[in-house]
Amino acid sequence: MLLPNLAHPAAPSLHEAFKEDFSVGASLGSMSAFDAAERALIVREFNVITSENNLKPARVQPTEGVFTFAEGDALVAFAQEHGIPVTGHTLAWHQATPDWFFVDGDKPASRDLLLQRLRAHIHAVVGHFRGKIKGWDIVNEGLSDKPDEYLRPNKWQQLVGDDYIAQAFAFAHVADPDAELYFNDYGNEYPHKRAKTLRLIKDLQARGLRVDGVGMQLHLQLDRIPYEEIDRSLTAFRALGVKVMITELDLDLVERSVWGADTAEHEEPTATNLGWKDAPPELLQRQAEQYAKLFALLRKHRDIIDRVTFWNLHDGKSWLNNWPVKGRINHPLLFDRALQPKPAYHAVLKIGNAARN
Ligand code: XIL
């Protein structure tokens, strides 16, 4: 199988093209699902890795007190072998968290019990990877999608209160004092979630907590990239004095009516939302132009952007093949299913190279 460097031996890779700007990453699922060609592509193009699924609470602590670290260990071992830093994703979320966390027999768990479980979970997981994982998405998607509501009313918020976020940050800092601590969300490029992000991070800082970064997922849709809003959020987040990470970047080519990235939402298949085995060339071209425009914007904010991470390695591995409609054929990333660079890859690389020359 041809890798991009064989076609263009002199060309720098993605992470090399942006080395003066930010790291460029990919999220990865189970390492056993990546063959030798895929592994070579990861190592060539990316210099930071996020665990896509295997460190989520449902994977690491499916039953209270029973921890399964094999998948996470395999990912960290691969990354360490290649000197690549890893981001842990995620510790407190409204999804992928087993029900046992939230109940006490047939009653809802009390605040104290839930905090005790949150602490135990974070100590076990962050503690296990202490010194091996550079930073953690401590809380994921904790902000409400409703303009007038501050935090998402998930079970953590309902049973503990708004301070579950502060508690999680505090627990993680004790579990690994050297780990970086991030708050990650989608839709924080838009005004109401931007304002809530500012409120939350300022609140955590006012409590004297360590906060290293804000994650902007950026699950984007073709022809609907809100460049100006992204620019405004990056400008606003600069005032917080923390890093910004683009954490879950992809650019959906297939029509969908579900906004954002809440994995709880689903959409029924229709005649137009299942995608194509081969993406229409004109869509791939528009995707290339829009990715390039986005990267030019991100470069403008390179002083605060620490990394830009794609949500998996190539189109065949993207979650957008199954969300919000199951069994779509999507093309949201820079490499196609045969691991070949798409027009978007070349367009993005050009932005990085132009800046270096
Ligand atoms: C997704 C994974 O990519 C899928 O494989 C899994 O089935 C569901 O979760 N926002 C997040 C990620 O923070 O954890 C989600 O990942 C995508 C949306």
Short mmCIF file of C-alpha atoms and ligand atoms in Angstrom, two decimals:
data_model
loop_
_atom_site.label_atom_id
_atom_site.label_comp_id
_atom_site.label_asym_id
_atom_site.label_seq_id
_atom_site.Cartn_x
_atom_site.Cartn_y
_atom_site.Cartn_z
CA MET A 1 0.00 0.00 0.00
CA LEU A 2 1.34 3.42 -0.99
CA LEU A 3 2.04 5.84 1.81
CA PRO A 4 2.09 9.54 1.04
CA ASN A 5 5.84 9.84 1.58
CA LEU A 6 6.49 7.29 -1.15
CA ALA A 7 4.56 9.38 -3.64
CA HIS A 8 6.35 12.56 -2.50
CA PRO A 9 9.57 11.52 -0.81
CA ALA A 10 10.71 15.08 -0.20
CA ALA A 11 7.40 16.36 1.17
CA PRO A 12 7.12 17.04 4.88
CA SER A 13 4.34 15.32 6.77
CA LEU A 14 1.43 17.12 8.42
CA HIS A 15 3.04 17.51 11.79
CA GLU A 16 6.29 18.66 10.19
CA ALA A 17 4.47 21.25 8.10
CA PHE A 18 2.95 22.78 11.25
CA LYS A 19 5.88 22.30 13.59
CA GLU A 20 6.25 26.03 14.27
CA ASP A 21 2.52 26.31 14.95
CA PHE A 22 0.95 23.42 16.86
CA SER A 23 1.04 19.65 17.16
CA VAL A 24 -1.16 17.69 14.78
CA GLY A 25 -2.90 14.62 16.15
CA ALA A 26 -5.34 11.81 15.58
CA SER A 27 -7.56 9.88 17.95
CA LEU A 28 -7.23 6.11 17.88
CA GLY A 29 -9.45 3.25 18.98
CA SER A 30 -8.12 -0.20 19.82
CA MET A 31 -4.54 -0.67 18.61
CA SER A 32 -5.34 -4.22 17.45
CA ALA A 33 -7.56 -2.66 14.76
CA PHE A 34 -4.62 -0.84 13.12
CA ASP A 35 -2.48 -2.79 10.66
CA ALA A 36 1.16 -2.08 9.82
CA ALA A 37 0.36 0.42 7.03
CA GLU A 38 -2.01 2.33 9.30
CA ARG A 39 0.53 2.41 12.09
CA ALA A 40 3.16 3.73 9.70
CA LEU A 41 0.77 6.46 8.59
CA ILE A 42 0.04 7.47 12.19
CA VAL A 43 3.70 7.77 13.04
CA ARG A 44 4.59 9.62 9.88
CA GLU A 45 1.82 12.23 9.93
CA PHE A 46 0.92 12.85 13.57
CA ASN A 47 2.84 13.81 16.69
CA VAL A 48 0.11 13.57 19.31
CA ILE A 49 -2.54 10.91 19.98
CA THR A 50 -5.88 10.90 21.82
CA SER A 51 -7.60 7.75 23.06
CA GLU A 52 -10.92 7.77 21.19
CA ASN A 53 -12.93 5.31 23.28
CA ASN A 54 -10.85 3.02 25.45
CA LEU A 55 -10.40 5.32 28.42
CA LYS A 56 -14.06 6.25 28.73
CA PRO A 57 -15.60 5.19 32.07
CA ALA A 58 -17.67 2.38 30.52
CA ARG A 59 -14.50 0.85 29.12
CA VAL A 60 -12.18 1.21 32.09
CA GLN A 61 -14.60 0.59 34.95
CA PRO A 62 -17.60 -1.32 33.57
CA THR A 63 -18.39 -2.67 37.03
CA GLU A 64 -17.60 -0.88 40.26
CA GLY A 65 -14.03 -1.63 41.30
CA VAL A 66 -13.23 -3.74 38.22
CA PHE A 67 -10.74 -1.87 36.04
CA THR A 68 -9.73 -2.88 32.51
CA PHE A 69 -6.64 -1.10 31.29
CA ALA A 70 -5.39 -3.47 28.58
CA GLU A 71 -6.57 -1.35 25.62
CA GLY A 72 -5.35 1.88 27.16
CA ASP A 73 -2.01 0.27 28.01
CA ALA A 74 -1.61 -0.91 24.40
CA LEU A 75 -2.27 2.58 23.06
CA VAL A 76 0.14 4.19 25.50
CA ALA A 77 2.81 1.56 24.72
CA PHE A 78 2.51 2.26 20.98
CA ALA A 79 2.73 6.02 21.59
CA GLN A 80 5.70 5.68 23.93
CA GLU A 81 7.54 3.49 21.46
CA HIS A 82 7.35 6.38 19.00
CA GLY A 83 7.81 9.21 21.50
CA ILE A 84 4.27 10.53 20.95
CA PRO A 85 2.38 12.20 23.83
CA VAL A 86 -1.11 10.89 24.67
CA THR A 87 -4.28 12.68 25.74
CA GLY A 88 -6.67 10.76 27.99
CA HIS A 89 -10.34 11.07 27.04
CA THR A 90 -12.41 11.28 29.31
CA LEU A 91 -13.24 11.06 33.04
CA ALA A 92 -16.67 12.62 33.60
CA TRP A 93 -19.27 12.63 30.79
CA HIS A 94 -23.00 12.11 30.30
CA GLN A 95 -22.26 9.27 27.82
CA ALA A 96 -20.31 6.01 28.05
CA THR A 97 -20.68 5.97 31.83
CA PRO A 98 -22.21 2.86 33.41
CA ASP A 99 -25.44 3.25 35.36
CA TRP A 100 -23.92 1.80 38.53
CA PHE A 101 -22.14 5.11 39.14
CA PHE A 102 -25.45 6.87 39.70
CA VAL A 103 -27.47 4.45 41.83
CA ASP A 104 -27.41 3.20 45.39
CA GLY A 105 -29.52 0.04 45.37
CA ASP A 106 -32.84 1.15 43.95
CA LYS A 107 -32.28 4.81 44.91
CA PRO A 108 -30.27 7.50 43.16
CA ALA A 109 -26.76 7.81 44.62
CA SER A 110 -26.27 10.60 47.17
CA ARG A 111 -23.91 13.50 46.48
CA ASP A 112 -21.36 12.00 48.85
CA LEU A 113 -21.48 8.54 47.31
CA LEU A 114 -21.18 9.91 43.79
CA LEU A 115 -18.24 12.13 44.73
CA GLN A 116 -16.59 9.17 46.39
CA ARG A 117 -17.01 7.16 43.18
CA LEU A 118 -15.79 10.04 41.02
CA ARG A 119 -12.71 10.36 43.22
CA ALA A 120 -12.06 6.60 43.19
CA HIS A 121 -12.47 6.46 39.41
CA ILE A 122 -10.16 9.38 38.75
CA HIS A 123 -7.54 8.19 41.23
CA ALA A 124 -7.50 4.70 39.73
CA VAL A 125 -7.45 5.76 36.08
CA VAL A 126 -5.26 8.87 36.21
CA GLY A 127 -3.09 7.12 38.79
CA HIS A 128 -2.63 4.07 36.56
CA PHE A 129 -1.34 6.26 33.72
CA ARG A 130 0.57 8.68 35.91
CA GLY A 131 3.65 9.91 34.07
CA LYS A 132 2.46 8.22 30.85
CA ILE A 133 -0.49 10.38 29.81
CA LYS A 134 0.32 14.03 29.24
CA GLY A 135 -3.13 15.46 29.87
CA TRP A 136 -6.77 14.55 30.42
CA ASP A 137 -10.14 15.73 29.20
CA ILE A 138 -11.35 15.84 32.79
CA VAL A 139 -14.94 16.72 31.96
CA ASN A 140 -16.48 16.29 28.52
CA GLU A 141 -19.49 18.19 27.17
CA GLY A 142 -20.48 19.64 30.51
CA LEU A 143 -22.05 22.81 29.08
CA SER A 144 -25.73 22.99 28.22
CA ASP A 145 -26.83 23.27 24.58
CA LYS A 146 -29.72 25.47 25.72
CA PRO A 147 -28.85 29.17 25.48
CA ASP A 148 -30.28 30.05 28.90
CA GLU A 149 -28.98 27.07 30.83
CA TYR A 150 -25.39 27.03 32.15
CA LEU A 151 -24.36 23.41 32.71
CA ARG A 152 -25.74 20.31 30.99
CA PRO A 153 -28.18 18.74 33.43
CA ASN A 154 -26.48 15.33 33.34
CA LYS A 155 -26.55 12.93 36.26
CA TRP A 156 -23.32 14.35 37.68
CA GLN A 157 -24.79 17.83 37.76
CA GLN A 158 -28.16 16.65 39.07
CA LEU A 159 -26.82 14.46 41.86
CA VAL A 160 -23.67 16.34 42.87
CA GLY A 161 -24.40 19.92 41.79
CA ASP A 162 -22.48 22.34 39.56
CA ASP A 163 -19.28 21.78 41.50
CA TYR A 164 -18.81 18.22 40.16
CA ILE A 165 -16.57 19.80 37.54
CA ALA A 166 -14.37 21.54 40.12
CA GLN A 167 -14.25 18.35 42.18
CA ALA A 168 -13.14 16.31 39.16
CA PHE A 169 -10.34 18.76 38.38
CA ALA A 170 -9.19 18.69 41.99
CA PHE A 171 -9.17 14.87 42.15
CA ALA A 172 -7.21 14.59 38.90
CA HIS A 173 -4.57 17.03 40.08
CA VAL A 174 -3.95 14.96 43.19
CA ALA A 175 -3.88 11.72 41.17
CA ASP A 176 -1.16 13.05 38.84
CA PRO A 177 0.22 16.48 39.81
CA ASP A 178 2.16 16.68 36.54
CA ALA A 179 -0.74 15.90 34.20
CA GLU A 180 -2.39 18.69 32.25
CA LEU A 181 -6.10 19.16 32.89
CA TYR A 182 -8.56 20.13 30.16
CA PHE A 183 -12.25 20.90 29.77
CA ASN A 184 -13.57 19.65 26.42
CA ASP A 185 -16.82 20.48 24.63
CA TYR A 186 -18.48 20.89 21.25
CA GLY A 187 -20.25 24.00 20.01
CA ASN A 188 -18.06 26.32 22.07
CA GLU A 189 -17.34 28.30 18.92
CA TYR A 190 -20.87 29.70 19.23
CA PRO A 191 -21.68 32.72 21.45
CA HIS A 192 -23.68 31.10 24.25
CA LYS A 193 -21.30 28.19 24.80
CA ARG A 194 -18.35 30.58 24.40
CA ALA A 195 -19.73 32.70 27.27
CA LYS A 196 -20.34 29.59 29.40
CA THR A 197 -16.81 28.36 28.72
CA LEU A 198 -15.43 31.70 29.94
CA ARG A 199 -17.62 31.52 33.04
CA LEU A 200 -16.62 27.94 33.83
CA ILE A 201 -12.88 28.34 33.36
CA LYS A 202 -12.86 31.58 35.37
CA ASP A 203 -14.80 29.85 38.12
CA LEU A 204 -12.32 26.94 38.23
CA GLN A 205 -9.41 29.39 38.27
CA ALA A 206 -11.05 31.46 41.04
CA ARG A 207 -11.20 28.27 43.12
CA GLY A 208 -7.44 27.98 42.73
CA LEU A 209 -7.66 24.89 40.54
CA ARG A 210 -5.18 23.92 37.85
CA VAL A 211 -6.67 24.29 34.37
CA ASP A 212 -4.37 23.86 31.39
CA GLY A 213 -6.64 23.96 28.42
CA VAL A 214 -9.98 24.30 26.73
CA GLY A 215 -10.85 21.73 24.08
CA MET A 216 -12.90 22.75 21.07
CA GLN A 217 -14.11 19.56 19.38
CA LEU A 218 -14.96 21.12 15.98
CA HIS A 219 -17.07 18.37 14.46
CA LEU A 220 -17.83 20.47 11.38
CA GLN A 221 -20.13 20.15 8.37
CA LEU A 222 -19.34 21.01 4.76
CA ASP A 223 -20.45 24.53 3.75
CA ARG A 224 -21.33 25.33 7.36
CA ILE A 225 -18.03 26.11 9.00
CA PRO A 226 -18.58 29.14 11.23
CA TYR A 227 -15.14 30.64 10.63
CA GLU A 228 -15.96 33.98 12.25
CA GLU A 229 -17.41 32.39 15.35
CA ILE A 230 -14.37 30.12 15.68
CA ASP A 231 -12.17 33.20 15.35
CA ARG A 232 -14.16 35.01 18.06
CA SER A 233 -13.96 32.08 20.48
CA LEU A 234 -10.21 31.74 19.98
CA THR A 235 -9.82 35.45 20.62
CA ALA A 236 -12.00 35.27 23.73
CA PHE A 237 -10.27 32.17 25.13
CA ARG A 238 -6.90 33.91 24.81
CA ALA A 239 -7.88 36.07 27.81
CA LEU A 240 -8.17 32.98 30.02
CA GLY A 241 -4.44 32.35 29.88
CA VAL A 242 -4.91 28.66 29.06
CA LYS A 243 -4.08 26.67 25.94
CA VAL A 244 -6.69 25.82 23.36
CA MET A 245 -6.83 22.40 21.78
CA ILE A 246 -8.80 21.54 18.67
CA THR A 247 -9.66 18.09 19.92
CA GLU A 248 -11.98 16.18 17.55
CA LEU A 249 -11.75 17.76 14.13
CA ASP A 250 -13.65 16.33 11.17
CA LEU A 251 -15.61 17.79 8.25
CA ASP A 252 -18.77 15.85 7.48
CA LEU A 253 -19.60 15.58 3.78
CA VAL A 254 -22.95 13.84 4.16
CA GLU A 255 -26.10 15.83 4.92
CA ARG A 256 -27.38 15.54 8.46
CA SER A 257 -29.92 17.52 10.41
CA VAL A 258 -28.51 16.79 13.86
CA TRP A 259 -26.33 19.68 15.00
CA GLY A 260 -23.35 19.46 17.33
CA ALA A 261 -21.91 16.13 18.43
CA ASP A 262 -24.09 14.66 21.17
CA THR A 263 -23.70 10.90 20.72
CA ALA A 264 -27.12 10.45 22.35
CA GLU A 265 -28.82 11.89 19.25
CA HIS A 266 -29.76 9.75 16.27
CA GLU A 267 -31.32 10.25 12.87
CA GLU A 268 -33.24 7.84 10.65
CA PRO A 269 -31.77 6.84 7.27
CA THR A 270 -33.24 8.65 4.25
CA ALA A 271 -32.54 8.72 0.52
CA THR A 272 -29.92 11.45 0.97
CA ASN A 273 -28.13 10.85 4.26
CA LEU A 274 -26.29 7.57 3.74
CA GLY A 275 -23.33 8.89 1.76
CA TRP A 276 -21.49 7.36 -1.18
CA LYS A 277 -18.89 4.65 -1.65
CA ASP A 278 -16.88 7.17 -3.63
CA ALA A 279 -17.32 10.77 -2.59
CA PRO A 280 -18.30 13.15 -5.42
CA PRO A 281 -15.08 14.88 -6.56
CA GLU A 282 -16.60 18.36 -6.31
CA LEU A 283 -17.41 17.75 -2.65
CA LEU A 284 -13.86 16.58 -1.98
CA GLN A 285 -12.67 19.79 -3.62
CA ARG A 286 -14.93 21.97 -1.45
CA GLN A 287 -13.80 20.01 1.57
CA ALA A 288 -10.18 20.76 0.65
CA GLU A 289 -10.86 24.48 0.30
CA GLN A 290 -12.75 24.64 3.59
CA TYR A 291 -10.15 22.66 5.54
CA ALA A 292 -7.45 24.96 4.13
CA LYS A 293 -9.36 28.08 5.14
CA LEU A 294 -9.83 26.63 8.62
CA PHE A 295 -6.14 25.82 9.02
CA ALA A 296 -5.20 29.32 7.89
CA LEU A 297 -7.48 30.64 10.64
CA LEU A 298 -6.04 28.25 13.22
CA ARG A 299 -2.51 29.30 12.28
CA LYS A 300 -3.46 32.89 13.01
CA HIS A 301 -4.04 31.78 16.62
CA ARG A 302 -0.99 29.55 16.86
CA ASP A 303 0.22 31.37 19.98
CA ILE A 304 -2.62 29.83 21.99
CA ILE A 305 -3.40 26.65 20.00
CA ASP A 306 -1.40 23.77 21.38
CA ARG A 307 -2.63 21.02 19.08
CA VAL A 308 -5.10 20.19 16.35
CA THR A 309 -6.38 16.62 16.59
CA PHE A 310 -8.45 14.82 13.97
CA TRP A 311 -11.10 12.38 15.18
CA ASN A 312 -9.39 9.21 13.94
CA LEU A 313 -6.90 8.42 11.21
CA HIS A 314 -8.79 7.92 7.95
CA ASP A 315 -12.31 7.97 6.51
CA GLY A 316 -12.88 4.27 7.09
CA LYS A 317 -12.38 4.68 10.84
CA SER A 318 -14.47 7.81 11.38
CA TRP A 319 -17.34 7.74 13.88
CA LEU A 320 -19.30 9.77 11.26
CA ASN A 321 -19.91 6.51 9.40
CA ASN A 322 -22.27 5.64 12.26
CA TRP A 323 -23.44 8.92 13.72
CA PRO A 324 -26.06 10.31 13.65
CA VAL A 325 -27.21 7.70 11.12
CA LYS A 326 -26.00 4.13 11.39
CA GLY A 327 -24.20 2.67 8.35
CA ARG A 328 -23.41 5.87 6.44
CA ILE A 329 -20.39 5.99 4.14
CA ASN A 330 -18.64 9.20 5.04
CA HIS A 331 -15.44 10.97 4.00
CA PRO A 332 -14.66 13.52 6.73
CA LEU A 333 -10.87 13.20 7.24
CA LEU A 334 -7.66 13.87 5.30
CA PHE A 335 -6.93 10.26 4.29
CA ASP A 336 -9.28 7.96 2.39
CA ARG A 337 -10.04 4.32 3.12
CA ALA A 338 -6.99 3.17 1.16
CA LEU A 339 -4.85 5.49 3.35
CA GLN A 340 -4.22 7.78 0.39
CA PRO A 341 -4.06 11.54 0.97
CA LYS A 342 -7.19 13.33 -0.26
CA PRO A 343 -7.37 16.78 -1.86
CA ALA A 344 -7.94 18.10 1.68
CA TYR A 345 -4.60 16.66 2.81
CA HIS A 346 -2.71 18.51 0.09
CA ALA A 347 -4.62 21.73 0.73
CA VAL A 348 -3.92 21.64 4.46
CA LEU A 349 -0.28 20.76 3.94
CA LYS A 350 0.07 23.73 1.62
CA ILE A 351 -1.09 26.08 4.39
CA GLY A 352 1.57 24.71 6.72
CA ASN A 353 4.32 24.76 4.11
CA ALA A 354 3.46 28.26 2.89
CA ALA A 355 3.87 29.53 6.43
CA ARG A 356 7.29 27.94 6.82
CA ASN A 357 8.75 29.19 3.53
C1 XIL B 1 -17.43 8.84 19.77
C2 XIL B 1 -16.55 7.78 19.15
O1 XIL B 1 -15.85 8.34 18.07
C3 XIL B 1 -17.38 6.60 18.71
O2 XIL B 1 -16.54 5.54 18.24
C4 XIL B 1 -18.23 6.11 19.88
O3 XIL B 1 -19.08 5.08 19.45
C5 XIL B 1 -19.05 7.24 20.46
O4 XIL B 1 -18.19 8.31 20.82
N1 XIL B 1 -17.66 13.76 21.18
C6 XIL B 1 -16.76 13.11 21.99
C7 XIL B 1 -16.29 11.76 21.62
O5 XIL B 1 -16.25 13.72 22.95
O6 XIL B 1 -16.00 10.96 22.74
C8 XIL B 1 -17.27 11.04 20.72
O7 XIL B 1 -16.62 9.86 20.27
C9 XIL B 1 -17.68 11.91 19.56
C10 XIL B 1 -18.34 13.18 20.05
#
